Coordinates of C-alpha atoms in Angstrom, one line a residue:
L1 CA 0.3 -0.3 0.3
G2 CA 1.4 3.4 -0.8
G3 CA 4.3 1.8 -3.1
T4 CA 5.3 -0.8 -0.4
D5 CA 4.7 -4.6 -0.1
V6 CA 1.6 -6.0 1.5
S7 CA 2.1 -8.5 3.7
A8 CA -0.3 -11.9 3.5
A9 CA 0.1 -13.0 6.4
M10 CA -1.8 -13.4 9.3
A11 CA -2.7 -12.6 12.6
P12 CA -3.2 -15.0 15.3
P13 CA -6.6 -15.8 14.6
A14 CA -7.4 -15.1 18.4
L15 CA -5.7 -12.2 17.8
W16 CA -8.1 -10.8 15.7
A17 CA -11.3 -11.9 17.6
A18 CA -10.0 -10.4 20.4
S19 CA -9.7 -7.2 18.8
A20 CA -13.0 -7.6 16.9
L21 CA -15.3 -8.6 19.8
L22 CA -13.5 -5.5 21.4
A23 CA -14.8 -3.1 19.0
A24 CA -18.5 -4.7 18.8
A25 CA -18.6 -4.6 23.2
A26 CA -17.5 -0.6 23.1
L27 CA -20.0 0.9 21.1
L28 CA -23.0 -1.1 22.6
P29 CA -24.9 2.1 24.6
G30 CA -27.0 1.5 27.8
A31 CA -26.7 -1.9 28.7
A32 CA -24.8 -1.2 31.8
E33 CA -27.9 1.7 32.9
G34 CA -30.4 -0.8 32.8
A35 CA -29.0 -3.8 34.6
A36 CA -28.6 -0.8 37.3
L37 CA -32.0 -0.6 37.1
R38 CA -33.0 -4.1 37.6
L39 CA -30.6 -3.9 40.8
R40 CA -32.6 -4.6 44.3
A41 CA -31.5 -4.4 47.5
P42 CA -30.7 -8.0 49.2
R43 CA -33.6 -8.6 51.0
P44 CA -32.7 -9.8 54.8
K45 CA -31.9 -12.9 55.8
T46 CA -34.4 -13.1 58.7
Q47 CA -37.5 -12.4 59.4
R48 CA -37.9 -10.0 62.7
R49 CA -41.3 -9.6 64.5
C50 CA -40.5 -6.2 65.6
S51 CA -39.9 -4.6 62.2
G52 CA -42.4 -2.2 60.4
R53 CA -40.8 0.6 60.7
V54 CA -42.5 3.9 58.1
R55 CA -39.5 5.4 56.0
A56 CA -38.2 7.8 58.1
G57 CA -39.6 11.5 56.9
R58 CA -37.4 14.7 55.9
H59 CA -37.5 16.8 59.1
A60 CA -37.7 14.0 61.7
S61 CA -34.3 15.0 62.5
L62 CA -35.3 18.7 63.1
L63 CA -37.0 16.9 66.3
S64 CA -33.7 15.4 67.3
S65 CA -31.7 18.2 67.1
K66 CA -29.4 18.7 69.9
H67 CA -29.5 22.6 69.2
G68 CA -32.4 22.6 71.7
E69 CA -36.1 23.4 71.7
E70 CA -38.8 24.2 73.3
G71 CA -40.7 21.5 75.1
L72 CA -39.1 18.5 73.6
S73 CA -35.9 19.3 74.8
L74 CA -32.6 17.3 74.8
D75 CA -32.9 16.3 78.4
A76 CA -36.8 14.1 77.9
D77 CA -37.1 11.1 79.4
V78 CA -36.5 8.3 78.7
I79 CA -38.6 6.4 75.5
Y80 CA -40.9 3.3 76.1
K81 CA -40.2 2.6 72.2
D82 CA -38.1 2.1 69.3
G83 CA -40.7 1.3 66.3
F84 CA -43.6 1.3 64.6
S85 CA -45.3 -0.2 62.2
R86 CA -49.1 1.6 60.1
V87 CA -52.2 -0.7 61.8
A88 CA -55.3 0.9 61.0
C89 CA -58.0 3.2 58.8
E90 CA -60.7 3.7 61.4
V91 CA -62.7 6.0 63.3
D92 CA -61.0 6.1 66.9
A93 CA -63.1 6.5 69.4
S94 CA -60.6 6.7 72.1
P95 CA -61.8 9.3 75.3
E96 CA -60.6 12.6 74.7
A97 CA -59.0 11.9 78.1
A98 CA -56.8 9.4 77.5
R99 CA -55.5 10.7 74.2
L100 CA -51.9 12.8 74.3
Y101 CA -52.0 15.6 71.4
F102 CA -49.2 17.1 69.8
K103 CA -50.5 20.7 69.3
E104 CA -51.1 20.8 73.1
H105 CA -48.2 19.1 74.3
A106 CA -45.6 19.6 72.2
C107 CA -43.8 23.3 73.4
G108 CA -44.6 22.1 77.3
S109 CA -45.2 25.2 78.8
V110 CA -44.5 27.8 76.1
K111 CA -47.3 28.5 74.3
D112 CA -46.0 28.5 70.6
C113 CA -43.0 27.0 69.1
R114 CA -41.2 26.1 66.5
L115 CA -42.0 22.2 66.4
L116 CA -45.6 23.4 66.1
H117 CA -45.0 25.0 62.9
L118 CA -43.2 21.4 61.0
P119 CA -45.5 19.9 58.2
M120 CA -46.7 16.3 60.6
E121 CA -45.8 12.8 59.2
P122 CA -45.9 9.7 61.5
R123 CA -42.1 9.6 62.5
M124 CA -42.5 12.9 63.8
C125 CA -45.8 12.1 66.2
F126 CA -44.1 8.6 67.2
D127 CA -40.7 10.4 68.5
F128 CA -43.1 12.6 70.2
C129 CA -45.3 9.7 71.3
R130 CA -42.4 7.0 72.3
E131 CA -41.1 9.0 75.9
H132 CA -44.9 8.5 77.9
A133 CA -44.5 4.6 79.0
E134 CA -48.7 4.1 78.9
M135 CA -49.5 5.6 75.5
K136 CA -49.5 2.2 72.9
F137 CA -50.6 3.6 69.6
F138 CA -50.7 7.0 67.7
G139 CA -52.9 8.7 65.2
I140 CA -53.3 11.0 62.9
R141 CA -56.2 12.8 61.1
Q142 CA -56.4 15.7 57.9
G143 CA -53.2 15.5 57.5
R144 CA -52.0 17.0 60.2
E145 CA -53.2 16.1 63.7
C146 CA -51.6 13.8 66.1
Y147 CA -52.4 12.1 69.2
C148 CA -50.7 9.3 71.0
A149 CA -53.5 7.2 73.1
P150 CA -52.4 4.1 75.0
Y151 CA -56.2 2.0 73.1
F152 CA -57.5 3.3 69.5
H153 CA -61.2 2.6 70.1
D154 CA -62.4 1.3 66.6
V155 CA -66.4 2.4 65.6
S156 CA -66.4 2.5 61.6
K157 CA -70.0 1.8 59.9
G158 CA -68.7 2.6 56.9
G159 CA -69.7 5.2 55.0
E160 CA -67.1 7.7 56.8
G161 CA -65.0 7.8 54.1
V162 CA -60.8 6.6 54.0
C163 CA -57.6 7.5 55.1
N164 CA -56.8 9.8 51.7
S165 CA -55.0 13.1 53.2
P166 CA -51.5 13.2 52.7
C167 CA -49.2 14.3 55.8
E168 CA -48.1 17.3 55.8
G169 CA -44.4 16.5 55.9
D170 CA -44.3 13.3 53.4
S171 CA -47.1 13.8 50.9
K172 CA -46.4 9.7 50.1
E173 CA -48.0 9.2 53.6
M174 CA -50.8 9.1 54.5
C175 CA -52.4 10.6 57.8
G176 CA -56.1 10.3 58.3
G177 CA -59.1 12.1 56.5
T178 CA -61.6 13.9 57.3
D179 CA -63.3 11.3 59.6
K180 CA -61.0 8.2 59.9
S181 CA -57.4 8.3 61.2
S182 CA -54.5 6.6 60.4
L183 CA -53.6 4.2 63.3
F184 CA -50.1 2.9 64.5
A185 CA -48.7 0.4 66.6
M186 CA -45.5 0.9 68.7
H187 CA -43.2 -1.0 69.9
L188 CA -39.7 -2.0 71.8
C189 CA -38.0 -4.6 70.4
G190 CA -34.5 -3.5 72.2
D191 CA -32.7 -4.2 69.0
S192 CA -31.7 -0.4 67.4
A193 CA -28.0 -0.9 68.4
D194 CA -28.1 -4.8 67.1
E195 CA -29.3 -2.7 64.0
A196 CA -26.6 0.0 64.0
T197 CA -24.2 -2.9 64.4
L198 CA -25.6 -4.6 61.4
A199 CA -26.0 -1.2 58.7
L200 CA -22.3 -0.8 60.1
E201 CA -21.2 -3.9 58.8
A202 CA -23.1 -4.2 56.1
G203 CA -21.8 -0.3 55.7
A204 CA -17.8 -1.2 55.8
E205 CA -18.1 -4.6 53.2
S206 CA -20.1 -2.4 50.6
S207 CA -17.6 0.7 50.8
A208 CA -15.1 -1.3 50.7
A209 CA -16.3 -3.0 47.3
A210 CA -17.5 0.5 45.7
T211 CA -13.9 1.6 46.4
A212 CA -12.6 -1.4 45.0
A213 CA -14.2 -1.3 41.3
A214 CA -13.8 2.4 41.2
A215 CA -10.1 2.1 40.8
T216 CA -10.9 -1.3 38.3
A217 CA -12.9 1.4 36.6
N218 CA -10.0 3.8 37.1
R219 CA -7.7 1.5 35.8
T220 CA -9.3 -0.4 33.0
A221 CA -9.5 3.5 32.1
V222 CA -5.7 4.7 31.6
E223 CA -5.2 1.5 29.9
L224 CA -8.3 1.8 27.0
R225 CA -6.6 5.3 26.3
A226 CA -3.1 4.7 26.2
L227 CA -4.1 1.5 23.6
A228 CA -6.0 3.8 21.6
K229 CA -2.6 6.4 21.5
S230 CA -0.5 3.6 20.1
W231 CA -3.0 2.4 17.9
Q232 CA -1.5 4.4 14.7
L233 CA -1.7 2.5 11.7
G234 CA -0.7 2.6 7.9
V235 CA -3.6 1.3 6.2
C236 CA -6.1 3.5 7.9
S237 CA -7.0 4.9 3.9
V238 CA -8.4 1.0 2.9
E239 CA -11.3 0.2 2.4
P240 CA -13.3 -0.7 3.7
E241 CA -10.8 -3.5 6.2
G242 CA -8.2 -0.1 7.2
R243 CA -11.2 2.4 7.8
R244 CA -12.6 -0.4 9.8
V245 CA -9.7 -1.2 12.2
C246 CA -8.3 1.6 12.8
S247 CA -11.9 3.2 13.8
L248 CA -11.7 1.1 17.0
A249 CA -9.2 3.4 18.9
E250 CA -12.8 5.9 18.8
G251 CA -14.5 3.3 20.3
W252 CA -11.9 2.6 23.3
L253 CA -12.0 6.3 24.0
S254 CA -15.3 6.3 24.6
A255 CA -15.4 3.6 26.3
A256 CA -12.9 5.0 28.8
E257 CA -15.0 7.9 29.3
E258 CA -17.7 5.8 30.2
L259 CA -15.5 3.9 32.6
G260 CA -14.9 7.1 34.1
Q261 CA -18.1 8.1 34.8
T262 CA -19.1 4.6 36.8
S263 CA -15.8 4.8 38.8
A264 CA -16.7 8.6 40.3
H265 CA -19.8 7.2 40.4
A266 CA -19.0 4.6 42.6
G267 CA -16.4 6.8 44.6
H268 CA -19.0 9.0 45.4
A269 CA -20.7 6.5 46.7
A270 CA -18.4 5.2 48.7
L271 CA -17.4 8.9 50.2
L272 CA -21.0 9.2 51.9
L273 CA -21.2 5.2 53.5
D274 CA -18.5 6.1 54.6
R275 CA -19.8 9.4 56.3
K276 CA -22.6 7.8 57.0
V277 CA -20.7 5.1 58.7
A278 CA -18.7 7.2 61.3
E279 CA -22.1 9.0 62.1
V280 CA -23.6 5.6 63.2
T281 CA -20.2 4.9 64.9
T282 CA -20.8 7.9 67.3
L283 CA -24.0 7.2 67.7
K284 CA -24.2 3.7 68.5
A285 CA -21.0 4.4 71.5
E286 CA -23.4 7.6 73.0
V287 CA -26.5 5.2 72.6
E288 CA -24.5 2.2 74.6
G289 CA -23.0 4.8 76.8
E290 CA -26.6 5.9 78.4
G291 CA -27.4 2.3 78.4
A292 CA -31.3 2.2 79.5
T293 CA -31.3 6.1 80.5
A294 CA -30.8 7.1 76.4
N295 CA -33.6 9.7 75.5
W296 CA -35.3 10.2 71.9
T297 CA -33.0 12.0 70.5
L298 CA -30.4 9.8 70.4
M299 CA -32.2 6.8 69.5
S300 CA -33.6 8.8 67.0
G301 CA -30.8 9.8 65.4
L302 CA -29.2 6.3 65.7
E303 CA -32.3 4.6 63.8
L304 CA -32.3 7.7 61.6
A305 CA -28.9 7.3 60.3
T306 CA -29.0 3.2 60.2
E307 CA -31.6 3.0 57.8
S308 CA -29.7 5.7 55.7
T309 CA -27.1 3.5 55.7
Q310 CA -28.6 0.8 54.8
Q311 CA -29.9 3.0 52.1
L312 CA -26.5 4.3 51.2
S313 CA -25.3 0.6 50.9
A314 CA -28.2 -0.5 48.7
K315 CA -27.0 2.5 46.6
A316 CA -22.5 1.8 46.8
K317 CA -23.7 -2.1 45.4
G318 CA -26.3 -1.0 42.3
A319 CA -22.7 1.5 41.7
V320 CA -20.8 -1.5 41.9
A321 CA -22.7 -4.3 39.2
L322 CA -22.7 -1.0 37.1
V323 CA -18.8 -0.7 37.0
N324 CA -18.3 -4.8 37.1
L325 CA -20.7 -4.8 33.7
T326 CA -19.4 -1.3 32.5
V327 CA -15.9 -3.0 32.8
A328 CA -16.5 -6.8 31.6
R329 CA -18.3 -4.7 28.4
V330 CA -16.2 -2.6 27.3
G331 CA -12.7 -4.4 28.8
G332 CA -14.2 -7.8 26.7
P333 CA -11.6 -10.3 25.5
I334 CA -8.7 -8.1 26.9
L335 CA -10.1 -8.9 30.7
V336 CA -9.6 -12.6 30.7
R337 CA -6.3 -12.5 31.1
A338 CA -4.0 -9.8 32.9
Y339 CA -1.4 -8.3 31.0
A340 CA 0.8 -5.6 31.7
K341 CA -0.8 -3.1 29.7
F342 CA -3.4 -3.8 27.1
Q343 CA -1.2 -2.7 24.0
D344 CA 0.5 -6.2 24.8
I345 CA -2.7 -8.2 23.2
F346 CA -2.5 -6.2 20.3
E347 CA 0.1 -6.6 17.2
P348 CA 0.1 -4.7 13.8
F349 CA 0.5 -6.7 10.8
G350 CA 3.2 -6.2 8.8
N351 CA 6.6 -4.1 9.6
Q352 CA 5.8 -1.6 11.2
S353 CA 9.8 -0.9 12.0
A354 CA 10.2 -1.1 7.9
G355 CA 7.2 1.1 6.9
V356 CA 5.6 -2.2 5.8
H357 CA 1.8 -2.1 6.4
A358 CA -0.8 -4.3 6.5
V359 CA -4.6 -5.1 6.5
C360 CA -6.4 -8.8 6.7
G361 CA -9.5 -9.1 5.0
L362 CA -11.7 -11.8 6.6
E363 CA -14.7 -12.9 4.8

């Protein structure tokens, strides 16, 4: 080509097979993203009778703030419940005298405080009711009206409507209706610290996996860029085989860019998880140090941080799966065995040092 001899020799079949598979794999868009969407957090290994806590609300941290607040203070009585579950939507006729209303008691001895202006949600009502030993249930009506009760008395007869009022603090949750209350049972499992321990173990494992996956993706991206840079052939003007083989470099660069994005995602997931693990570790130590005297602010903080750790662990696992899938897809055959550098698996035809270039057309 170009006044030089063309070598008719063919590269080893495995070599060109690897090249062809790599080029095809590098140009398959969207496969990793689709797989990531199907990932689900692992199911608990055992069924726990004291499960069923609803999702923590976005304003729950305000109740457990250590900056202090009128009424519900950091020095409140010890808690008597550590979990709750939704049990019914009924017309509750429990006596008014037996109830404890949030709007009347949340601020303690003052008439008004910031708590009364926060949007209500189940977690907020639970944190108010959990420190009263005699209360076993809590209810919410009309999206906001929270009260605690030692029991509820169902007098529903039909026709009173449904619980279709969204909670002010969480529109995904229903907080009663015009006549009916969303009713929740509170319980004491005594396992908040145990749940935190499991979350810490899973968090550390997921973080380590995400960090390792990010490193693998980065290394693969670096090698692909180096391979593309070294792919300098003298047959690019030959149609169609020359153009095809020379275009491999574009696919490798595109794959390196994709790997860089998945690596950044995995690294960020590990960073957020590490921060939350550190928070749970600190809160767990404080709760264990307080023992039976741990108040609701500490327990609520630990429970919310534990739940957040579990969620971040699931996200980190998703990031790891995406990285692994992307690496396998764009790396293809070149990852079957370890190479010091990816260039070692490719060898141009002809005699490059003598200016002899060649391309093989396979049919």
